[in-house]
Amino acid sequence: MDLTPRLDLVGLVVSDMAASLAFYRRLGLDIPAGAESAPHVEAVLPGGLRIAWDTEDVVRSFDPGWTRPAGGHRIELAFRCGSPAAVDAVYEELVAAGYGGHLKPWDAVWGQRYAVVLDPDGSGVSLFADAAAERA
């Protein structure tokens, strides 16, 4: 019997399911159609890792003392883009669609083009590509 835990699911607590699903669909996630009114939604990512969304009411149903975090976030999702130019394009598309831009695209010292947008709940979502991808 293997007792080693395996990361299987990343869960997001959302205040507006439809708004959150629309944002993550723009980032290419394959989310079931018609899920906007569901209190819990899951999608399987390439490689088998799952992502799930739960409304605040669902979380409060089993954790009555739960409160919405304030003052920033501690976990951030990061989406790899195909090229540095794609980081810029995806960032601009999301900002033009009304999502908050947190950090405009820049060339990071660690060798990536990097940007951060905010999802509908204010959580940071990184966009990145290896700088060498532009030359490839």
PDB file of C-alpha atoms in Angstrom:
ATOM      1  CA  MET A   1       0.000   0.000   0.000  1.00  0.00           C
ATOM      2  CA  ASP A   2       1.472   3.346  -1.096  1.00  0.00           C
ATOM      3  CA  LEU A   3       0.806   6.024   1.529  1.00  0.00           C
ATOM      4  CA  THR A   4       2.433   8.854  -0.429  1.00  0.00           C
ATOM      5  CA  PRO A   5      -0.076  11.634  -1.165  1.00  0.00           C
ATOM      6  CA  ARG A   6      -0.471  12.680  -4.808  1.00  0.00           C
ATOM      7  CA  LEU A   7      -1.657  16.123  -5.871  1.00  0.00           C
ATOM      8  CA  ASP A   8      -4.940  15.409  -7.636  1.00  0.00           C
ATOM      9  CA  LEU A   9      -7.072  18.550  -7.472  1.00  0.00           C
ATOM     10  CA  VAL A  10      -6.676  22.305  -7.207  1.00  0.00           C
ATOM     11  CA  GLY A  11      -9.770  23.921  -5.738  1.00  0.00           C
ATOM     12  CA  LEU A  12     -10.961  27.498  -6.132  1.00  0.00           C
ATOM     13  CA  VAL A  13     -13.600  29.155  -3.963  1.00  0.00           C
ATOM     14  CA  VAL A  14     -15.589  31.622  -6.049  1.00  0.00           C
ATOM     15  CA  SER A  15     -18.194  34.271  -5.384  1.00  0.00           C
ATOM     16  CA  ASP A  16     -19.689  34.124  -8.916  1.00  0.00           C
ATOM     17  CA  MET A  17     -19.476  30.738 -10.618  1.00  0.00           C
ATOM     18  CA  ALA A  18     -20.474  31.962 -14.085  1.00  0.00           C
ATOM     19  CA  ALA A  19     -17.942  34.804 -14.056  1.00  0.00           C
ATOM     20  CA  SER A  20     -15.147  32.537 -12.865  1.00  0.00           C
ATOM     21  CA  LEU A  21     -15.868  29.825 -15.434  1.00  0.00           C
ATOM     22  CA  ALA A  22     -15.989  32.414 -18.240  1.00  0.00           C
ATOM     23  CA  PHE A  23     -12.552  33.700 -17.213  1.00  0.00           C
ATOM     24  CA  TYR A  24     -10.933  30.254 -17.076  1.00  0.00           C
ATOM     25  CA  ARG A  25     -12.555  29.218 -20.370  1.00  0.00           C
ATOM     26  CA  ARG A  26     -10.767  32.202 -21.951  1.00  0.00           C
ATOM     27  CA  LEU A  27      -7.540  30.604 -20.729  1.00  0.00           C
ATOM     28  CA  GLY A  28      -8.388  27.410 -22.590  1.00  0.00           C
ATOM     29  CA  LEU A  29      -9.759  25.185 -19.831  1.00  0.00           C
ATOM     30  CA  ASP A  30     -12.315  22.641 -21.037  1.00  0.00           C
ATOM     31  CA  ILE A  31     -15.133  23.263 -18.577  1.00  0.00           C
ATOM     32  CA  PRO A  32     -18.436  21.398 -18.950  1.00  0.00           C
ATOM     33  CA  ALA A  33     -21.126  23.351 -20.815  1.00  0.00           C
ATOM     34  CA  GLY A  34     -24.018  24.541 -18.671  1.00  0.00           C
ATOM     35  CA  ALA A  35     -22.016  24.449 -15.448  1.00  0.00           C
ATOM     36  CA  GLU A  36     -22.503  28.144 -14.692  1.00  0.00           C
ATOM     37  CA  SER A  37     -25.333  27.594 -12.216  1.00  0.00           C
ATOM     38  CA  ALA A  38     -23.798  24.579 -10.453  1.00  0.00           C
ATOM     39  CA  PRO A  39     -22.450  25.023  -6.909  1.00  0.00           C
ATOM     40  CA  HIS A  40     -19.477  22.688  -7.653  1.00  0.00           C
ATOM     41  CA  VAL A  41     -17.726  22.218 -10.999  1.00  0.00           C
ATOM     42  CA  GLU A  42     -14.739  20.055 -11.951  1.00  0.00           C
ATOM     43  CA  ALA A  43     -12.593  19.760 -15.046  1.00  0.00           C
ATOM     44  CA  VAL A  44      -9.773  17.367 -15.838  1.00  0.00           C
ATOM     45  CA  LEU A  45      -6.600  19.027 -17.096  1.00  0.00           C
ATOM     46  CA  PRO A  46      -4.137  17.466 -19.531  1.00  0.00           C
ATOM     47  CA  GLY A  47      -2.084  15.002 -17.520  1.00  0.00           C
ATOM     48  CA  GLY A  48      -4.977  14.113 -15.224  1.00  0.00           C
ATOM     49  CA  LEU A  49      -4.788  16.859 -12.596  1.00  0.00           C
ATOM     50  CA  ARG A  50      -8.242  18.203 -11.799  1.00  0.00           C
ATOM     51  CA  ILE A  51      -9.385  21.746 -11.091  1.00  0.00           C
ATOM     52  CA  ALA A  52     -12.584  22.482  -9.201  1.00  0.00           C
ATOM     53  CA  TRP A  53     -14.676  25.507  -8.412  1.00  0.00           C
ATOM     54  CA  ASP A  54     -16.928  25.767  -5.367  1.00  0.00           C
ATOM     55  CA  THR A  55     -19.195  28.637  -4.477  1.00  0.00           C
ATOM     56  CA  GLU A  56     -18.685  30.367  -1.153  1.00  0.00           C
ATOM     57  CA  ASP A  57     -22.013  28.904   0.006  1.00  0.00           C
ATOM     58  CA  VAL A  58     -20.760  25.354  -0.638  1.00  0.00           C
ATOM     59  CA  VAL A  59     -17.652  25.973   1.449  1.00  0.00           C
ATOM     60  CA  ARG A  60     -19.720  27.493   4.263  1.00  0.00           C
ATOM     61  CA  SER A  61     -21.977  24.396   4.209  1.00  0.00           C
ATOM     62  CA  PHE A  62     -19.137  22.275   5.637  1.00  0.00           C
ATOM     63  CA  ASP A  63     -16.994  25.050   7.170  1.00  0.00           C
ATOM     64  CA  PRO A  64     -19.435  27.539   8.722  1.00  0.00           C
ATOM     65  CA  GLY A  65     -16.622  29.762  10.005  1.00  0.00           C
ATOM     66  CA  TRP A  66     -15.081  30.261   6.553  1.00  0.00           C
ATOM     67  CA  THR A  67     -14.629  33.874   5.522  1.00  0.00           C
ATOM     68  CA  ARG A  68     -13.448  35.369   2.267  1.00  0.00           C
ATOM     69  CA  PRO A  69      -9.689  36.038   2.385  1.00  0.00           C
ATOM     70  CA  ALA A  70      -8.615  39.679   2.444  1.00  0.00           C
ATOM     71  CA  GLY A  71      -5.378  41.441   1.660  1.00  0.00           C
ATOM     72  CA  GLY A  72      -3.964  39.347  -1.148  1.00  0.00           C
ATOM     73  CA  HIS A  73      -3.603  35.738  -2.118  1.00  0.00           C
ATOM     74  CA  ARG A  74      -1.203  32.946  -1.213  1.00  0.00           C
ATOM     75  CA  ILE A  75      -1.657  30.579  -4.140  1.00  0.00           C
ATOM     76  CA  GLU A  76      -1.558  31.526  -7.792  1.00  0.00           C
ATOM     77  CA  LEU A  77      -2.298  29.522 -10.913  1.00  0.00           C
ATOM     78  CA  ALA A  78       0.221  29.914 -13.735  1.00  0.00           C
ATOM     79  CA  PHE A  79      -0.546  29.317 -17.413  1.00  0.00           C
ATOM     80  CA  ARG A  80       2.269  28.602 -19.882  1.00  0.00           C
ATOM     81  CA  CYS A  81       1.858  30.426 -23.188  1.00  0.00           C
ATOM     82  CA  GLY A  82       3.457  29.345 -26.453  1.00  0.00           C
ATOM     83  CA  SER A  83       5.705  32.374 -26.833  1.00  0.00           C
ATOM     84  CA  PRO A  84       6.584  35.692 -25.218  1.00  0.00           C
ATOM     85  CA  ALA A  85       4.342  37.420 -27.782  1.00  0.00           C
ATOM     86  CA  ALA A  86       1.479  35.152 -26.704  1.00  0.00           C
ATOM     87  CA  VAL A  87       1.913  36.313 -23.083  1.00  0.00           C
ATOM     88  CA  ASP A  88       1.421  39.895 -24.267  1.00  0.00           C
ATOM     89  CA  ALA A  89      -1.546  38.985 -26.470  1.00  0.00           C
ATOM     90  CA  VAL A  90      -3.387  36.932 -23.824  1.00  0.00           C
ATOM     91  CA  TYR A  91      -2.783  39.624 -21.200  1.00  0.00           C
ATOM     92  CA  GLU A  92      -4.151  42.345 -23.516  1.00  0.00           C
ATOM     93  CA  GLU A  93      -7.155  40.208 -24.508  1.00  0.00           C
ATOM     94  CA  LEU A  94      -8.100  39.580 -20.879  1.00  0.00           C
ATOM     95  CA  VAL A  95      -7.644  43.214 -19.839  1.00  0.00           C
ATOM     96  CA  ALA A  96      -9.655  44.369 -22.878  1.00  0.00           C
ATOM     97  CA  ALA A  97     -12.414  41.951 -21.797  1.00  0.00           C
ATOM     98  CA  GLY A  98     -12.594  43.749 -18.446  1.00  0.00           C
ATOM     99  CA  TYR A  99     -10.424  41.581 -16.227  1.00  0.00           C
ATOM    100  CA  GLY A 100      -7.936  43.311 -13.959  1.00  0.00           C
ATOM    101  CA  GLY A 101      -4.349  43.558 -15.024  1.00  0.00           C
ATOM    102  CA  HIS A 102      -2.095  43.197 -11.988  1.00  0.00           C
ATOM    103  CA  LEU A 103       1.398  43.169 -13.544  1.00  0.00           C
ATOM    104  CA  LYS A 104       1.853  44.114 -17.188  1.00  0.00           C
ATOM    105  CA  PRO A 105       4.050  41.793 -19.256  1.00  0.00           C
ATOM    106  CA  TRP A 106       7.769  42.100 -18.550  1.00  0.00           C
ATOM    107  CA  ASP A 107      10.973  40.221 -19.234  1.00  0.00           C
ATOM    108  CA  ALA A 108      11.725  38.534 -15.921  1.00  0.00           C
ATOM    109  CA  VAL A 109      15.287  38.045 -14.769  1.00  0.00           C
ATOM    110  CA  TRP A 110      14.682  34.275 -14.571  1.00  0.00           C
ATOM    111  CA  GLY A 111      14.359  34.062 -18.381  1.00  0.00           C
ATOM    112  CA  GLN A 112      10.625  34.252 -18.959  1.00  0.00           C
ATOM    113  CA  ARG A 113       8.133  36.740 -20.316  1.00  0.00           C
ATOM    114  CA  TYR A 114       5.723  37.121 -17.411  1.00  0.00           C
ATOM    115  CA  ALA A 115       2.442  38.877 -16.583  1.00  0.00           C
ATOM    116  CA  VAL A 116      -0.274  38.608 -13.938  1.00  0.00           C
ATOM    117  CA  VAL A 117      -4.005  39.161 -14.413  1.00  0.00           C
ATOM    118  CA  LEU A 118      -6.740  38.936 -11.799  1.00  0.00           C
ATOM    119  CA  ASP A 119      -9.586  36.463 -12.012  1.00  0.00           C
ATOM    120  CA  PRO A 120     -13.109  37.635 -11.057  1.00  0.00           C
ATOM    121  CA  ASP A 121     -12.398  36.962  -7.371  1.00  0.00           C
ATOM    122  CA  GLY A 122      -9.170  38.980  -7.416  1.00  0.00           C
ATOM    123  CA  SER A 123      -6.820  35.992  -7.408  1.00  0.00           C
ATOM    124  CA  GLY A 124      -3.623  36.417  -9.372  1.00  0.00           C
ATOM    125  CA  VAL A 125      -3.219  34.273 -12.475  1.00  0.00           C
ATOM    126  CA  SER A 126       0.235  34.250 -14.036  1.00  0.00           C
ATOM    127  CA  LEU A 127       0.895  34.062 -17.756  1.00  0.00           C
ATOM    128  CA  PHE A 128       4.403  33.078 -18.806  1.00  0.00           C
ATOM    129  CA  ALA A 129       6.571  31.776 -21.614  1.00  0.00           C
ATOM    130  CA  ASP A 130      10.245  30.932 -21.831  1.00  0.00           C
ATOM    131  CA  ALA A 131      12.085  33.862 -23.393  1.00  0.00           C
ATOM    132  CA  ALA A 132      13.913  31.388 -25.643  1.00  0.00           C
ATOM    133  CA  ALA A 133      10.549  30.392 -27.152  1.00  0.00           C
ATOM    134  CA  GLU A 134      10.618  33.608 -29.214  1.00  0.00           C
ATOM    135  CA  ARG A 135      13.839  32.506 -30.895  1.00  0.00           C
ATOM    136  CA  ALA A 136      12.649  28.948 -31.558  1.00  0.00           C
TER     137      ALA A 136
END
